[in-house]
Amino acid sequence: NRSELLNGNSFILGVSGSGKSMLAKQKLVNIYLSDPNADIFVIDPEREMTEIVNTLGGENIKLSAASENHINALDMSRDYGDVENPLILKSEFMLSLCRDIVGNLGAKEKSIIDRCTSIVYRDYLLHGCVGEAPTMKVFYDTLLAQDELEAKELALALELYINGNLNIFAKPTNVNLQSRLVCYDIHRLGEELMSPSMRIVLDSIYNRVTSNKAKGRKTYIFIDEIYILFAHEHSAQFLHKLWRRVRKAGGYVIGVTQNVEDLLDSPTAKFMLANSEYVIMLNQAATDRMRLAEVMKISESQMAYFTNTEAGHGLAKIGGAFVPFVNKLPKDTELYRMMTTKFGE
């Protein structure tokens, strides 16, 4: 029961073939079927969750420059951020998003972005966040309407992502973000879009987390190959904030990866791992085992449970306890067929 831990965030760690993906999918299905008061979001870089999500009737959102799926970067619910003035958090988000795209921002640019954010949301907030939210196109036009040369330069720098070929987040949302199960398929997301896309996706999820808190609903967020987000400084920082904030809103983040070394090379990720109450360790590479043992305070005898083990065998850290486990799913089941990633199965 994650709610009984100091925090319910978790990691699932294991080399390729260790049963990591299978276990993550099992947990997703178990949560979906056993808790109707929970919503689930998935960030899927390897397109492994498509069949599971479709079978459960969820929403698969394919994100790429050529995608017909759009998410409005400026979507904001009335419960956004769970604060009295959500505009403050949205202004912070817009500053971060523009920095992702433009690079370093000077004091003038920051003031212009903050001012334009307030202008863009004025009517939307006055109407209680009901109706269509403003879009990045409105933000772009607002920048052009400002007197400062810096505002015109900002608009030009953002043009590719608003009027250009990378404008998937500049249009009204045309996918069902209110589904109980939403999967963001980022398999074909290019490098140019990766950093701003991850910030927008995480912000979209956080929008739902705070909305769910007001409704008394729980939110689970599965992030496959989570090391990808830590490779980008800005998305790593935003993920760290999400990691800390969601607990108070009934949210739980589950990070899944086989690249443990890359994870531990990020100070932010290492801190998050060390402060997670629920960590599942399947078979690990030799170098990863030693580093994990150091970070997690694991004894040599406990390390044996994730050293050269069969798929599905491992060690779980649950609060202050370490629990060995064996996780096997019968192969003659429909669930196994949908979950397996073994070639030929």
Tab-separated table of C-alpha atoms in Angstrom:
chain	number	residue	atom	x	y	z
A	1	ASN	CA	0.000	0.000	0.000
A	2	ARG	CA	1.896	3.025	-1.308
A	3	SER	CA	-0.159	5.457	0.770
A	4	GLU	CA	1.306	3.986	3.965
A	5	LEU	CA	4.898	4.751	2.885
A	6	LEU	CA	6.596	8.116	3.433
A	7	ASN	CA	6.255	8.541	-0.311
A	8	GLY	CA	4.746	6.169	-2.851
A	9	ASN	CA	7.075	6.998	-5.745
A	10	SER	CA	9.062	4.055	-7.062
A	11	PHE	CA	11.636	2.712	-9.502
A	12	ILE	CA	11.731	-0.581	-11.393
A	13	LEU	CA	15.326	-1.368	-12.352
A	14	GLY	CA	16.727	-4.265	-14.380
A	15	VAL	CA	18.775	-5.163	-17.424
A	16	SER	CA	17.120	-6.134	-20.698
A	17	GLY	CA	15.456	-9.548	-20.310
A	18	SER	CA	15.179	-9.329	-16.527
A	19	GLY	CA	11.373	-9.084	-16.545
A	20	LYS	CA	11.291	-5.327	-15.943
A	21	SER	CA	8.773	-4.437	-18.671
A	22	MET	CA	6.584	-7.411	-17.795
A	23	LEU	CA	6.442	-6.367	-14.142
A	24	ALA	CA	5.663	-2.720	-15.006
A	25	LYS	CA	2.802	-3.805	-17.286
A	26	GLN	CA	1.442	-6.149	-14.610
A	27	LYS	CA	1.395	-3.319	-12.101
A	28	LEU	CA	-0.384	-1.046	-14.573
A	29	VAL	CA	-3.064	-3.667	-15.299
A	30	ASN	CA	-3.477	-4.525	-11.593
A	31	ILE	CA	-4.001	-0.861	-10.677
A	32	TYR	CA	-6.446	-0.297	-13.540
A	33	LEU	CA	-8.560	-3.369	-12.746
A	34	SER	CA	-8.472	-3.228	-8.957
A	35	ASP	CA	-8.862	0.506	-8.267
A	36	PRO	CA	-11.632	2.324	-10.200
A	37	ASN	CA	-10.726	5.468	-8.237
A	38	ALA	CA	-7.309	5.688	-9.918
A	39	ASP	CA	-6.202	7.192	-13.223
A	40	ILE	CA	-3.010	6.119	-15.014
A	41	PHE	CA	-0.620	7.993	-17.301
A	42	VAL	CA	2.204	6.382	-19.252
A	43	ILE	CA	5.198	7.911	-21.036
A	44	ASP	CA	6.199	5.249	-23.554
A	45	PRO	CA	9.415	5.775	-25.595
A	46	GLU	CA	9.618	2.200	-26.937
A	47	ARG	CA	5.961	1.772	-27.986
A	48	GLU	CA	5.583	-1.251	-25.673
A	49	MET	CA	2.311	-0.252	-24.018
A	50	THR	CA	0.130	0.244	-27.122
A	51	GLU	CA	-1.722	-3.090	-27.057
A	52	ILE	CA	-2.269	-3.027	-23.285
A	53	VAL	CA	-3.672	0.510	-23.428
A	54	ASN	CA	-5.914	-0.261	-26.415
A	55	THR	CA	-7.209	-3.457	-24.787
A	56	LEU	CA	-8.141	-1.570	-21.611
A	57	GLY	CA	-9.889	1.127	-23.661
A	58	GLY	CA	-7.344	3.840	-22.913
A	59	GLU	CA	-6.120	6.739	-25.069
A	60	ASN	CA	-2.918	6.284	-27.089
A	61	ILE	CA	-1.393	9.632	-28.083
A	62	LYS	CA	1.353	9.471	-30.708
A	63	LEU	CA	3.649	12.480	-30.449
A	64	SER	CA	5.949	13.439	-33.318
A	65	ALA	CA	6.429	16.329	-35.727
A	66	ALA	CA	4.195	14.535	-38.237
A	67	SER	CA	1.524	13.436	-35.740
A	68	GLU	CA	-2.124	14.419	-36.083
A	69	ASN	CA	-2.432	14.242	-32.276
A	70	HIS	CA	-2.171	17.639	-30.579
A	71	ILE	CA	-1.867	18.732	-26.952
A	72	ASN	CA	-2.347	22.414	-26.182
A	73	ALA	CA	0.697	23.540	-24.184
A	74	LEU	CA	-1.438	26.221	-22.522
A	75	ASP	CA	-4.191	23.918	-21.212
A	76	MET	CA	-4.984	24.823	-17.599
A	77	SER	CA	-7.717	23.545	-15.288
A	78	ARG	CA	-9.185	25.649	-12.486
A	79	ASP	CA	-7.318	23.417	-9.996
A	80	TYR	CA	-3.954	23.822	-11.765
A	81	GLY	CA	-1.095	23.661	-9.288
A	82	ASP	CA	-3.535	23.464	-6.357
A	83	VAL	CA	-2.777	27.103	-5.468
A	84	GLU	CA	-4.945	30.242	-5.127
A	85	ASN	CA	-3.343	31.885	-8.162
A	86	PRO	CA	-2.566	29.242	-10.816
A	87	LEU	CA	-1.267	31.962	-13.135
A	88	ILE	CA	1.938	32.161	-11.079
A	89	LEU	CA	2.765	28.501	-11.762
A	90	LYS	CA	1.738	28.798	-15.417
A	91	SER	CA	4.022	31.809	-15.829
A	92	GLU	CA	6.860	29.762	-14.356
A	93	PHE	CA	6.026	26.979	-16.812
A	94	MET	CA	6.037	29.371	-19.778
A	95	LEU	CA	9.401	30.796	-18.731
A	96	SER	CA	10.822	27.261	-18.578
A	97	LEU	CA	9.265	26.261	-21.907
A	98	CYS	CA	10.641	29.332	-23.671
A	99	ARG	CA	14.053	28.686	-22.143
A	100	ASP	CA	13.929	25.111	-23.491
A	101	ILE	CA	13.366	26.468	-26.983
A	102	VAL	CA	15.262	29.768	-27.022
A	103	GLY	CA	18.066	29.137	-24.556
A	104	ASN	CA	19.089	31.537	-21.791
A	105	LEU	CA	16.680	34.396	-21.169
A	106	GLY	CA	17.599	37.885	-20.026
A	107	ALA	CA	15.675	39.955	-17.490
A	108	LYS	CA	13.765	41.797	-20.254
A	109	GLU	CA	12.715	38.574	-21.967
A	110	LYS	CA	11.511	37.105	-18.665
A	111	SER	CA	9.402	40.179	-17.925
A	112	ILE	CA	7.882	40.115	-21.420
A	113	ILE	CA	6.988	36.405	-21.152
A	114	ASP	CA	5.400	36.923	-17.729
A	115	ARG	CA	3.413	39.929	-18.986
A	116	CYS	CA	2.205	38.118	-22.110
A	117	THR	CA	1.201	35.052	-20.082
A	118	SER	CA	-1.009	37.255	-17.897
A	119	ILE	CA	-2.584	38.899	-20.965
A	120	VAL	CA	-3.216	35.563	-22.701
A	121	TYR	CA	-4.987	34.018	-19.682
A	122	ARG	CA	-6.919	37.112	-18.541
A	123	ASP	CA	-10.314	36.265	-20.093
A	124	TYR	CA	-9.912	32.505	-19.557
A	125	LEU	CA	-9.347	33.002	-15.820
A	126	LEU	CA	-12.186	35.526	-15.573
A	127	HIS	CA	-14.539	32.839	-16.905
A	128	GLY	CA	-13.331	30.266	-14.348
A	129	CYS	CA	-11.182	28.284	-16.821
A	130	VAL	CA	-14.314	27.220	-18.718
A	131	GLY	CA	-14.275	26.845	-22.493
A	132	GLU	CA	-11.292	26.619	-24.819
A	133	ALA	CA	-7.935	27.499	-23.286
A	134	PRO	CA	-5.690	29.961	-25.169
A	135	THR	CA	-3.020	28.465	-27.427
A	136	MET	CA	0.615	29.151	-28.220
A	137	LYS	CA	-0.622	30.926	-31.376
A	138	VAL	CA	-2.398	33.451	-29.142
A	139	PHE	CA	0.796	33.793	-27.079
A	140	TYR	CA	2.784	34.366	-30.298
A	141	ASP	CA	0.382	37.094	-31.494
A	142	THR	CA	0.537	38.707	-28.052
A	143	LEU	CA	4.332	38.823	-28.232
A	144	LEU	CA	4.167	40.533	-31.630
A	145	ALA	CA	1.761	43.123	-30.206
A	146	GLN	CA	4.311	44.272	-27.615
A	147	ASP	CA	6.450	47.366	-28.260
A	148	GLU	CA	9.833	45.944	-27.268
A	149	LEU	CA	12.256	44.614	-29.893
A	150	GLU	CA	12.992	41.685	-27.537
A	151	ALA	CA	9.339	40.586	-27.825
A	152	LYS	CA	9.623	40.448	-31.627
A	153	GLU	CA	12.842	38.449	-31.325
A	154	LEU	CA	11.208	36.008	-28.904
A	155	ALA	CA	8.319	35.514	-31.319
A	156	LEU	CA	10.756	34.791	-34.153
A	157	ALA	CA	12.663	32.267	-32.009
A	158	LEU	CA	9.400	30.481	-31.115
A	159	GLU	CA	7.962	30.563	-34.648
A	160	LEU	CA	9.142	27.063	-35.629
A	161	TYR	CA	7.154	25.613	-32.714
A	162	ILE	CA	4.041	27.731	-33.313
A	163	ASN	CA	3.608	28.375	-37.027
A	164	GLY	CA	6.323	26.040	-38.310
A	165	ASN	CA	6.645	22.285	-38.794
A	166	LEU	CA	7.084	21.526	-35.061
A	167	ASN	CA	3.747	23.012	-33.993
A	168	ILE	CA	2.107	19.935	-32.414
A	169	PHE	CA	1.671	21.764	-29.082
A	170	ALA	CA	0.416	25.065	-30.570
A	171	LYS	CA	-3.101	23.884	-31.455
A	172	PRO	CA	-6.174	23.020	-29.366
A	173	THR	CA	-6.027	19.583	-27.754
A	174	ASN	CA	-7.700	16.974	-29.996
A	175	VAL	CA	-7.144	13.841	-27.866
A	176	ASN	CA	-9.002	12.551	-24.809
A	177	LEU	CA	-6.854	13.581	-21.846
A	178	GLN	CA	-9.762	12.746	-19.504
A	179	SER	CA	-9.515	8.995	-20.132
A	180	ARG	CA	-8.728	6.823	-17.105
A	181	LEU	CA	-5.678	5.549	-18.963
A	182	VAL	CA	-3.590	7.860	-21.170
A	183	CYS	CA	-0.399	6.790	-22.950
A	184	TYR	CA	1.996	9.321	-24.471
A	185	ASP	CA	3.811	7.469	-27.271
A	186	ILE	CA	7.088	9.391	-27.819
A	187	HIS	CA	8.719	6.681	-29.959
A	188	ARG	CA	9.139	8.975	-32.983
A	189	LEU	CA	9.722	12.216	-31.133
A	190	GLY	CA	12.822	13.882	-32.610
A	191	GLU	CA	15.642	15.482	-30.651
A	192	GLU	CA	14.466	19.041	-31.417
A	193	LEU	CA	11.078	18.330	-29.857
A	194	MET	CA	12.191	16.102	-26.980
A	195	SER	CA	12.966	18.658	-24.274
A	196	PRO	CA	9.977	21.002	-24.774
A	197	SER	CA	7.693	18.008	-25.370
A	198	MET	CA	8.638	16.362	-22.091
A	199	ARG	CA	7.998	19.584	-20.212
A	200	ILE	CA	4.580	19.980	-21.855
A	201	VAL	CA	3.632	16.315	-21.290
A	202	LEU	CA	4.653	16.444	-17.619
A	203	ASP	CA	2.777	19.721	-17.170
A	204	SER	CA	-0.289	18.178	-18.821
A	205	ILE	CA	-0.090	15.237	-16.414
A	206	TYR	CA	0.380	17.544	-13.419
A	207	ASN	CA	-2.698	19.465	-14.586
A	208	ARG	CA	-4.654	16.208	-14.214
A	209	VAL	CA	-3.010	15.292	-10.885
A	210	THR	CA	-4.197	18.519	-9.236
A	211	SER	CA	-7.626	18.169	-10.833
A	212	ASN	CA	-7.830	14.594	-9.507
A	213	LYS	CA	-6.857	15.742	-6.022
A	214	ALA	CA	-9.917	18.006	-5.947
A	215	LYS	CA	-12.047	14.990	-6.943
A	216	GLY	CA	-10.417	12.639	-4.422
A	217	ARG	CA	-8.900	10.454	-7.180
A	218	LYS	CA	-5.436	8.906	-7.236
A	219	THR	CA	-3.026	9.292	-10.161
A	220	TYR	CA	-0.286	6.854	-11.206
A	221	ILE	CA	2.399	7.975	-13.665
A	222	PHE	CA	4.514	5.292	-15.372
A	223	ILE	CA	7.639	6.598	-17.113
A	224	ASP	CA	9.430	3.938	-19.154
A	225	GLU	CA	13.165	4.441	-19.766
A	226	ILE	CA	13.061	7.364	-17.356
A	227	TYR	CA	16.785	8.036	-17.899
A	228	ILE	CA	15.807	9.779	-21.183
A	229	LEU	CA	14.197	12.595	-19.198
A	230	PHE	CA	17.276	12.990	-17.022
A	231	ALA	CA	19.411	13.455	-20.138
A	232	HIS	CA	17.781	16.886	-20.549
A	233	GLU	CA	18.537	19.281	-17.694
A	234	HIS	CA	15.258	21.187	-17.819
A	235	SER	CA	13.013	18.120	-18.020
A	236	ALA	CA	15.047	16.536	-15.177
A	237	GLN	CA	14.403	19.574	-12.979
A	238	PHE	CA	10.692	19.577	-13.817
A	239	LEU	CA	10.470	15.837	-13.124
A	240	HIS	CA	12.151	16.377	-9.760
A	241	LYS	CA	9.507	18.985	-8.876
A	242	LEU	CA	6.766	16.605	-10.004
A	243	TRP	CA	8.332	13.838	-7.899
A	244	ARG	CA	8.088	16.031	-4.784
A	245	ARG	CA	4.696	17.594	-5.492
A	246	VAL	CA	2.513	14.649	-6.519
A	247	ARG	CA	2.656	12.886	-3.141
A	248	LYS	CA	0.491	15.563	-1.513
A	249	ALA	CA	-2.007	15.294	-4.368
A	250	GLY	CA	-2.483	11.517	-4.221
A	251	GLY	CA	-0.065	10.917	-7.091
A	252	TYR	CA	2.607	8.259	-7.564
A	253	VAL	CA	5.439	8.239	-10.116
A	254	ILE	CA	6.911	4.906	-11.277
A	255	GLY	CA	10.230	5.210	-13.124
A	256	VAL	CA	11.293	2.191	-15.213
A	257	THR	CA	14.741	1.755	-16.782
A	258	GLN	CA	17.466	-0.676	-17.769
A	259	ASN	CA	20.076	2.104	-17.923
A	260	VAL	CA	20.851	2.236	-14.220
A	261	GLU	CA	24.348	3.648	-14.793
A	262	ASP	CA	22.941	6.608	-16.743
A	263	LEU	CA	20.367	7.104	-14.000
A	264	LEU	CA	22.999	7.178	-11.263
A	265	ASP	CA	25.171	9.591	-13.263
A	266	SER	CA	22.473	12.236	-12.829
A	267	PRO	CA	22.657	13.896	-9.367
A	268	THR	CA	18.926	14.653	-9.577
A	269	ALA	CA	18.003	11.048	-10.419
A	270	LYS	CA	20.374	9.678	-7.787
A	271	PHE	CA	18.740	11.861	-5.125
A	272	MET	CA	15.261	10.728	-6.221
A	273	LEU	CA	16.300	7.073	-6.137
A	274	ALA	CA	17.857	7.378	-2.689
A	275	ASN	CA	14.670	8.987	-1.379
A	276	SER	CA	12.208	6.514	-2.916
A	277	GLU	CA	10.447	4.196	-0.491
A	278	TYR	CA	9.598	1.565	-3.090
A	279	VAL	CA	12.361	0.271	-5.398
A	280	ILE	CA	12.227	-2.991	-7.351
A	281	MET	CA	15.607	-4.392	-8.416
A	282	LEU	CA	15.705	-7.219	-10.943
A	283	ASN	CA	18.870	-8.680	-12.487
A	284	GLN	CA	21.563	-5.973	-12.690
A	285	ALA	CA	24.819	-5.519	-14.593
A	286	ALA	CA	27.933	-5.925	-12.425
A	287	THR	CA	28.840	-2.214	-12.265
A	288	ASP	CA	25.236	-1.225	-11.610
A	289	ARG	CA	24.948	-3.697	-8.711
A	290	MET	CA	27.829	-2.101	-6.836
A	291	ARG	CA	26.579	1.435	-7.331
A	292	LEU	CA	23.012	0.486	-6.373
A	293	ALA	CA	24.258	-1.247	-3.225
A	294	GLU	CA	26.087	1.938	-2.237
A	295	VAL	CA	23.124	4.272	-2.866
A	296	MET	CA	20.479	1.962	-1.378
A	297	LYS	CA	22.591	0.634	1.536
A	298	ILE	CA	22.237	-2.978	0.384
A	299	SER	CA	24.329	-5.725	1.965
A	300	GLU	CA	26.392	-8.223	-0.028
A	301	SER	CA	24.052	-11.081	0.865
A	302	GLN	CA	21.011	-9.051	-0.277
A	303	MET	CA	22.739	-8.286	-3.590
A	304	ALA	CA	22.614	-11.995	-4.408
A	305	TYR	CA	18.872	-11.680	-5.077
A	306	PHE	CA	19.501	-9.522	-8.186
A	307	THR	CA	22.838	-11.008	-9.296
A	308	ASN	CA	22.735	-13.365	-12.318
A	309	THR	CA	19.103	-14.231	-11.569
A	310	GLU	CA	16.312	-15.513	-13.798
A	311	ALA	CA	13.756	-13.157	-15.313
A	312	GLY	CA	11.195	-12.119	-12.712
A	313	HIS	CA	13.499	-12.711	-9.704
A	314	GLY	CA	14.730	-9.810	-7.607
A	315	LEU	CA	14.784	-7.717	-4.460
A	316	ALA	CA	12.269	-5.046	-3.465
A	317	LYS	CA	12.935	-2.184	-1.054
A	318	ILE	CA	9.646	-1.363	0.664
A	319	GLY	CA	10.070	1.349	3.257
A	320	GLY	CA	12.926	0.189	5.465
A	321	ALA	CA	12.585	-3.489	4.528
A	322	PHE	CA	14.232	-5.523	1.755
A	323	VAL	CA	12.021	-8.296	0.379
A	324	PRO	CA	13.173	-11.008	-2.083
A	325	PHE	CA	10.514	-11.949	-4.648
A	326	VAL	CA	9.752	-14.197	-7.602
A	327	ASN	CA	7.280	-12.853	-10.169
A	328	LYS	CA	6.063	-15.342	-12.773
A	329	LEU	CA	3.092	-14.916	-15.097
A	330	PRO	CA	1.651	-18.090	-16.708
A	331	LYS	CA	2.553	-18.150	-20.401
A	332	ASP	CA	-0.759	-19.628	-21.524
A	333	THR	CA	-2.677	-16.411	-20.780
A	334	GLU	CA	-3.844	-13.483	-22.867
A	335	LEU	CA	-2.114	-11.095	-20.466
A	336	TYR	CA	1.241	-12.799	-21.002
A	337	ARG	CA	0.808	-12.593	-24.773
A	338	MET	CA	0.154	-8.849	-24.583
A	339	MET	CA	2.943	-8.163	-22.093
A	340	THR	CA	5.888	-10.215	-23.324
A	341	THR	CA	8.662	-8.482	-25.268
A	342	LYS	CA	10.628	-11.666	-26.009
A	343	PHE	CA	11.370	-12.143	-29.696
A	344	GLY	CA	9.255	-14.938	-31.171
A	345	GLU	CA	6.653	-14.937	-28.389
